[in-house]
Amino acid sequence: MELWLDGVEIDLIKKIDQMGILKGVTTNPTLLASENPMQIIDELLSIQKGPVAIQVLGDTKVEMIEQALFLNKISSRILPKIPVLPEGIMAMKELQEKNLDFLATAVISFRQAFLAFQAGVPCVAAYLGRFSDEGKDPSQLLEFMVKMKKNYGFKTRIMAAGIRSLDHLYKGTEFGIESATLPKTVFQQLLTTPDSVSLALQKFQSDWQESKNFLFERGESPMREGLASA
């Protein structure tokens, strides 16, 4: 599964990128509006090598296409986010004809998911948190999308977005979806070391203290000598 960070937290993005587990970054207009949007976009492109997903804000097909093309001129690594609405679907059709990649987004219903697959979009983001807000189980939306893809042979990739907890992420893995974008809070939970693991490591270090000193702090250790003679 591809992991994306949903946010503009520079230090966290750098940390995850250094771990080698970051596919790209997703944003929304609210996040970009907090500071200078162009400055944030430039920094997101410079601190990691993956795509940066940015939502278009037009109401019409023409506006969405114009904004998507503008974003693509800034960088080919920018992935325009197009909402799955009638105008958005028409815009996505023309963008596909122009061979411009994009992310179909804001899917919070079965009918939107159905339309996204019918339109043959390359990737569609399901907003699990918003789906839950309507009193529905997000697993049902994921299951519907996975079954539709399998039953009809669609190539559309599925992204879990609007994730509120690690349970949402784990549900996505159970259904075999291709990617998930995690907000700062959930990504930090994912990177948190369980207390039981920390205690076990402390116990190992305490038990191994004398041998550790012999192996790693007495000049040339037997391990190094063995490697040198190999």
mmCIF file of C-alpha atoms in Angstrom:
data_model
loop_
_atom_site.group_PDB
_atom_site.id
_atom_site.type_symbol
_atom_site.label_atom_id
_atom_site.label_comp_id
_atom_site.label_asym_id
_atom_site.label_seq_id
_atom_site.Cartn_x
_atom_site.Cartn_y
_atom_site.Cartn_z
ATOM 1 C CA MET A 1 0.000 0.000 0.000
ATOM 2 C CA GLU A 2 1.188 3.496 -0.819
ATOM 3 C CA LEU A 3 1.263 5.888 2.133
ATOM 4 C CA TRP A 4 0.659 9.598 1.637
ATOM 5 C CA LEU A 5 0.654 12.383 4.204
ATOM 6 C CA ASP A 6 -2.409 14.603 4.215
ATOM 7 C CA GLY A 7 -1.019 17.902 5.453
ATOM 8 C CA VAL A 8 1.687 20.529 5.155
ATOM 9 C CA GLU A 9 3.754 19.742 8.271
ATOM 10 C CA ILE A 10 7.242 20.124 6.826
ATOM 11 C CA ASP A 11 9.222 18.446 9.624
ATOM 12 C CA LEU A 12 6.950 15.400 9.670
ATOM 13 C CA ILE A 13 7.086 15.080 5.887
ATOM 14 C CA LYS A 14 10.892 15.159 5.984
ATOM 15 C CA LYS A 15 10.959 12.506 8.703
ATOM 16 C CA ILE A 16 8.623 10.140 6.867
ATOM 17 C CA ASP A 17 10.438 10.700 3.585
ATOM 18 C CA GLN A 18 13.755 9.789 5.233
ATOM 19 C CA MET A 19 12.168 6.522 6.366
ATOM 20 C CA GLY A 20 11.458 5.670 2.734
ATOM 21 C CA ILE A 21 7.733 5.058 3.249
ATOM 22 C CA LEU A 22 6.258 8.262 1.798
ATOM 23 C CA LYS A 23 4.644 8.137 -1.637
ATOM 24 C CA GLY A 24 3.479 11.744 -1.769
ATOM 25 C CA VAL A 25 1.559 14.561 -0.093
ATOM 26 C CA THR A 26 -2.108 15.503 -0.317
ATOM 27 C CA THR A 27 -3.464 18.918 0.603
ATOM 28 C CA ASN A 28 -6.748 20.771 0.710
ATOM 29 C CA PRO A 29 -7.596 24.464 0.251
ATOM 30 C CA THR A 30 -7.924 25.030 4.003
ATOM 31 C CA LEU A 31 -4.380 23.789 4.632
ATOM 32 C CA LEU A 32 -2.904 25.876 1.819
ATOM 33 C CA ALA A 33 -4.809 28.990 2.889
ATOM 34 C CA SER A 34 -3.048 29.011 6.265
ATOM 35 C CA GLU A 35 0.045 30.616 4.689
ATOM 36 C CA ASN A 36 1.353 31.672 1.273
ATOM 37 C CA PRO A 37 0.032 28.884 -1.008
ATOM 38 C CA MET A 38 2.816 29.116 -3.604
ATOM 39 C CA GLN A 39 5.484 29.081 -0.915
ATOM 40 C CA ILE A 40 3.961 25.981 0.668
ATOM 41 C CA ILE A 41 3.656 24.217 -2.694
ATOM 42 C CA ASP A 42 7.286 24.971 -3.577
ATOM 43 C CA GLU A 43 8.450 23.618 -0.241
ATOM 44 C CA LEU A 44 6.336 20.462 -0.510
ATOM 45 C CA LEU A 45 7.858 19.784 -3.921
ATOM 46 C CA SER A 46 11.401 20.386 -2.697
ATOM 47 C CA ILE A 47 11.446 18.297 0.488
ATOM 48 C CA GLN A 48 10.236 15.044 -1.089
ATOM 49 C CA LYS A 49 10.277 13.514 -4.560
ATOM 50 C CA GLY A 50 6.690 12.313 -4.813
ATOM 51 C CA PRO A 51 3.504 13.916 -6.113
ATOM 52 C CA VAL A 52 1.729 16.782 -4.374
ATOM 53 C CA ALA A 53 -2.069 16.673 -4.715
ATOM 54 C CA ILE A 54 -3.795 20.070 -4.849
ATOM 55 C CA GLN A 55 -7.534 20.630 -5.245
ATOM 56 C CA VAL A 56 -9.000 22.797 -7.998
ATOM 57 C CA LEU A 57 -11.615 25.301 -6.852
ATOM 58 C CA GLY A 58 -13.599 26.005 -10.004
ATOM 59 C CA ASP A 59 -17.342 25.447 -10.185
ATOM 60 C CA THR A 60 -17.481 24.686 -13.900
ATOM 61 C CA LYS A 61 -15.769 22.233 -16.210
ATOM 62 C CA VAL A 62 -13.839 25.031 -17.904
ATOM 63 C CA GLU A 63 -12.608 26.504 -14.619
ATOM 64 C CA MET A 64 -11.492 23.110 -13.331
ATOM 65 C CA ILE A 65 -9.594 22.339 -16.526
ATOM 66 C CA GLU A 66 -7.913 25.760 -16.545
ATOM 67 C CA GLN A 67 -6.816 25.377 -12.935
ATOM 68 C CA ALA A 68 -5.579 21.813 -13.491
ATOM 69 C CA LEU A 69 -3.491 22.951 -16.473
ATOM 70 C CA PHE A 70 -2.131 25.874 -14.441
ATOM 71 C CA LEU A 71 -1.063 23.521 -11.647
ATOM 72 C CA ASN A 72 0.581 21.196 -14.160
ATOM 73 C CA LYS A 73 2.624 24.114 -15.504
ATOM 74 C CA ILE A 74 3.992 24.770 -12.017
ATOM 75 C CA SER A 75 5.215 21.168 -11.848
ATOM 76 C CA SER A 76 4.388 17.884 -13.544
ATOM 77 C CA ARG A 77 4.499 16.369 -10.041
ATOM 78 C CA ILE A 78 1.425 18.311 -8.977
ATOM 79 C CA LEU A 79 -1.649 16.071 -9.034
ATOM 80 C CA PRO A 80 -4.844 18.111 -9.484
ATOM 81 C CA LYS A 81 -7.701 16.944 -7.272
ATOM 82 C CA ILE A 82 -11.019 17.034 -9.121
ATOM 83 C CA PRO A 83 -14.291 16.515 -7.190
ATOM 84 C CA VAL A 84 -16.574 13.752 -8.436
ATOM 85 C CA LEU A 85 -19.475 15.980 -9.467
ATOM 86 C CA PRO A 86 -21.093 16.307 -12.921
ATOM 87 C CA GLU A 87 -18.877 19.267 -13.894
ATOM 88 C CA GLY A 88 -15.855 17.524 -12.433
ATOM 89 C CA ILE A 89 -16.524 14.330 -14.368
ATOM 90 C CA MET A 90 -16.688 16.303 -17.608
ATOM 91 C CA ALA A 91 -13.430 18.036 -16.698
ATOM 92 C CA MET A 92 -11.761 14.715 -15.907
ATOM 93 C CA LYS A 93 -12.792 13.322 -19.288
ATOM 94 C CA GLU A 94 -11.003 16.163 -21.086
ATOM 95 C CA LEU A 95 -7.964 15.923 -18.826
ATOM 96 C CA GLN A 96 -7.655 12.230 -19.688
ATOM 97 C CA GLU A 97 -7.801 13.129 -23.378
ATOM 98 C CA LYS A 98 -4.900 15.515 -22.720
ATOM 99 C CA ASN A 99 -3.007 12.705 -20.913
ATOM 100 C CA LEU A 100 -2.921 14.769 -17.716
ATOM 101 C CA ASP A 101 -2.920 12.774 -14.484
ATOM 102 C CA PHE A 102 -5.287 13.741 -11.649
ATOM 103 C CA LEU A 103 -6.994 12.453 -8.524
ATOM 104 C CA ALA A 104 -10.783 12.111 -8.418
ATOM 105 C CA THR A 105 -11.751 13.276 -4.963
ATOM 106 C CA ALA A 106 -14.465 14.090 -2.403
ATOM 107 C CA VAL A 107 -16.239 10.734 -2.773
ATOM 108 C CA ILE A 108 -18.595 10.260 0.180
ATOM 109 C CA SER A 109 -21.370 8.218 -1.447
ATOM 110 C CA PHE A 110 -21.920 5.026 -3.415
ATOM 111 C CA ARG A 111 -23.247 6.941 -6.409
ATOM 112 C CA GLN A 112 -20.101 9.088 -6.592
ATOM 113 C CA ALA A 113 -17.924 5.997 -6.429
ATOM 114 C CA PHE A 114 -20.024 4.382 -9.161
ATOM 115 C CA LEU A 115 -19.643 7.434 -11.412
ATOM 116 C CA ALA A 116 -15.895 7.643 -10.820
ATOM 117 C CA PHE A 117 -15.395 4.057 -11.964
ATOM 118 C CA GLN A 118 -17.691 4.519 -14.940
ATOM 119 C CA ALA A 119 -15.630 7.558 -15.943
ATOM 120 C CA GLY A 120 -12.487 5.431 -15.859
ATOM 121 C CA VAL A 121 -10.545 7.809 -13.616
ATOM 122 C CA PRO A 122 -6.968 6.739 -12.791
ATOM 123 C CA CYS A 123 -7.395 7.094 -9.016
ATOM 124 C CA VAL A 124 -10.314 7.928 -6.730
ATOM 125 C CA ALA A 125 -10.197 9.102 -3.111
ATOM 126 C CA ALA A 126 -12.944 7.956 -0.741
ATOM 127 C CA TYR A 127 -13.517 10.230 2.270
ATOM 128 C CA LEU A 128 -14.019 7.694 5.043
ATOM 129 C CA GLY A 129 -14.414 10.205 7.864
ATOM 130 C CA ARG A 130 -17.136 12.147 6.074
ATOM 131 C CA PHE A 131 -18.888 8.868 5.252
ATOM 132 C CA SER A 132 -18.798 7.991 8.970
ATOM 133 C CA ASP A 133 -20.223 11.413 9.848
ATOM 134 C CA GLU A 134 -23.401 10.377 8.035
ATOM 135 C CA GLY A 135 -23.743 7.432 10.406
ATOM 136 C CA LYS A 136 -22.485 4.882 7.896
ATOM 137 C CA ASP A 137 -19.767 2.252 8.159
ATOM 138 C CA PRO A 138 -16.852 3.267 5.883
ATOM 139 C CA SER A 139 -16.106 -0.414 5.337
ATOM 140 C CA GLN A 140 -19.271 -0.582 3.247
ATOM 141 C CA LEU A 141 -17.996 2.114 0.893
ATOM 142 C CA LEU A 142 -14.591 0.466 0.551
ATOM 143 C CA GLU A 143 -16.161 -2.945 -0.043
ATOM 144 C CA PHE A 144 -18.472 -1.509 -2.709
ATOM 145 C CA MET A 145 -15.546 0.111 -4.528
ATOM 146 C CA VAL A 146 -13.322 -2.966 -4.357
ATOM 147 C CA LYS A 147 -16.125 -5.234 -5.606
ATOM 148 C CA MET A 148 -16.978 -2.868 -8.435
ATOM 149 C CA LYS A 149 -13.352 -2.774 -9.507
ATOM 150 C CA LYS A 150 -13.048 -6.563 -9.389
ATOM 151 C CA ASN A 151 -16.407 -7.421 -10.961
ATOM 152 C CA TYR A 152 -16.006 -5.159 -13.982
ATOM 153 C CA GLY A 153 -12.255 -5.113 -14.427
ATOM 154 C CA PHE A 154 -11.786 -1.396 -13.819
ATOM 155 C CA LYS A 155 -8.184 -0.169 -13.571
ATOM 156 C CA THR A 156 -9.064 2.695 -11.217
ATOM 157 C CA ARG A 157 -6.885 2.792 -8.112
ATOM 158 C CA ILE A 158 -8.535 3.390 -4.742
ATOM 159 C CA MET A 159 -7.228 5.795 -2.103
ATOM 160 C CA ALA A 160 -8.568 5.962 1.452
ATOM 161 C CA ALA A 161 -8.767 9.615 2.510
ATOM 162 C CA GLY A 162 -10.385 11.576 5.315
ATOM 163 C CA ILE A 163 -8.923 8.975 7.668
ATOM 164 C CA ARG A 164 -9.715 9.585 11.335
ATOM 165 C CA SER A 165 -8.020 6.594 12.964
ATOM 166 C CA LEU A 166 -5.668 3.693 12.400
ATOM 167 C CA ASP A 167 -8.742 1.454 12.203
ATOM 168 C CA HIS A 168 -9.668 3.210 8.952
ATOM 169 C CA LEU A 169 -6.175 2.477 7.627
ATOM 170 C CA TYR A 170 -6.305 -1.164 8.674
ATOM 171 C CA LYS A 171 -9.721 -1.596 7.055
ATOM 172 C CA GLY A 172 -8.218 -0.339 3.830
ATOM 173 C CA THR A 173 -5.463 -2.937 3.991
ATOM 174 C CA GLU A 174 -8.021 -5.692 4.601
ATOM 175 C CA PHE A 175 -9.796 -4.744 1.379
ATOM 176 C CA GLY A 176 -6.531 -4.449 -0.545
ATOM 177 C CA ILE A 177 -6.875 -0.841 -1.657
ATOM 178 C CA GLU A 178 -3.827 0.690 -3.276
ATOM 179 C CA SER A 179 -3.167 3.782 -1.162
ATOM 180 C CA ALA A 180 -4.101 5.795 1.905
ATOM 181 C CA THR A 181 -3.423 9.386 2.883
ATOM 182 C CA LEU A 182 -3.059 9.985 6.608
ATOM 183 C CA PRO A 183 -3.381 13.266 8.509
ATOM 184 C CA LYS A 184 -0.655 14.293 10.925
ATOM 185 C CA THR A 185 -2.389 12.865 14.000
ATOM 186 C CA VAL A 186 -2.938 9.413 12.507
ATOM 187 C CA PHE A 187 0.552 9.239 10.979
ATOM 188 C CA GLN A 188 2.025 10.092 14.381
ATOM 189 C CA GLN A 189 -0.022 7.279 15.915
ATOM 190 C CA LEU A 190 1.359 4.921 13.276
ATOM 191 C CA LEU A 191 4.930 5.929 14.159
ATOM 192 C CA THR A 192 4.451 5.736 17.936
ATOM 193 C CA THR A 193 6.349 2.885 19.589
ATOM 194 C CA PRO A 194 4.067 0.780 21.833
ATOM 195 C CA ASP A 195 4.951 0.956 25.541
ATOM 196 C CA SER A 196 5.434 -2.815 25.690
ATOM 197 C CA VAL A 197 8.050 -2.627 22.931
ATOM 198 C CA SER A 198 9.916 0.198 24.698
ATOM 199 C CA LEU A 199 9.954 -1.789 27.943
ATOM 200 C CA ALA A 200 11.209 -4.908 26.160
ATOM 201 C CA LEU A 201 14.030 -2.983 24.476
ATOM 202 C CA GLN A 202 15.044 -1.405 27.781
ATOM 203 C CA LYS A 203 15.159 -4.873 29.358
ATOM 204 C CA PHE A 204 17.295 -6.210 26.498
ATOM 205 C CA GLN A 205 19.720 -3.306 26.858
ATOM 206 C CA SER A 206 19.989 -3.806 30.596
ATOM 207 C CA ASP A 207 20.586 -7.555 30.279
ATOM 208 C CA TRP A 208 23.122 -7.100 27.498
ATOM 209 C CA GLN A 209 25.050 -4.164 28.925
ATOM 210 C CA GLU A 210 28.348 -5.977 29.636
ATOM 211 C CA SER A 211 28.391 -7.902 26.383
ATOM 212 C CA LYS A 212 27.415 -4.785 24.480
ATOM 213 C CA ASN A 213 30.430 -2.982 25.891
ATOM 214 C CA PHE A 214 32.660 -5.861 24.809
ATOM 215 C CA LEU A 215 31.227 -6.024 21.296
ATOM 216 C CA PHE A 216 30.895 -2.362 20.447
ATOM 217 C CA GLU A 217 33.214 -0.348 22.705
ATOM 218 C CA ARG A 218 36.510 -2.327 22.929
ATOM 219 C CA GLY A 219 38.219 -1.192 19.775
ATOM 220 C CA GLU A 220 38.228 -3.926 17.153
ATOM 221 C CA SER A 221 35.445 -6.310 18.055
ATOM 222 C CA PRO A 222 35.376 -10.011 17.089
ATOM 223 C CA MET A 223 32.505 -9.129 14.741
ATOM 224 C CA ARG A 224 34.607 -6.576 12.864
ATOM 225 C CA GLU A 225 37.557 -8.958 12.684
ATOM 226 C CA GLY A 226 35.313 -11.682 11.315
ATOM 227 C CA LEU A 227 33.912 -9.375 8.660
ATOM 228 C CA ALA A 228 37.392 -8.194 7.717
ATOM 229 C CA SER A 229 38.652 -11.733 7.180
ATOM 230 C CA ALA A 230 35.573 -12.838 5.241
#
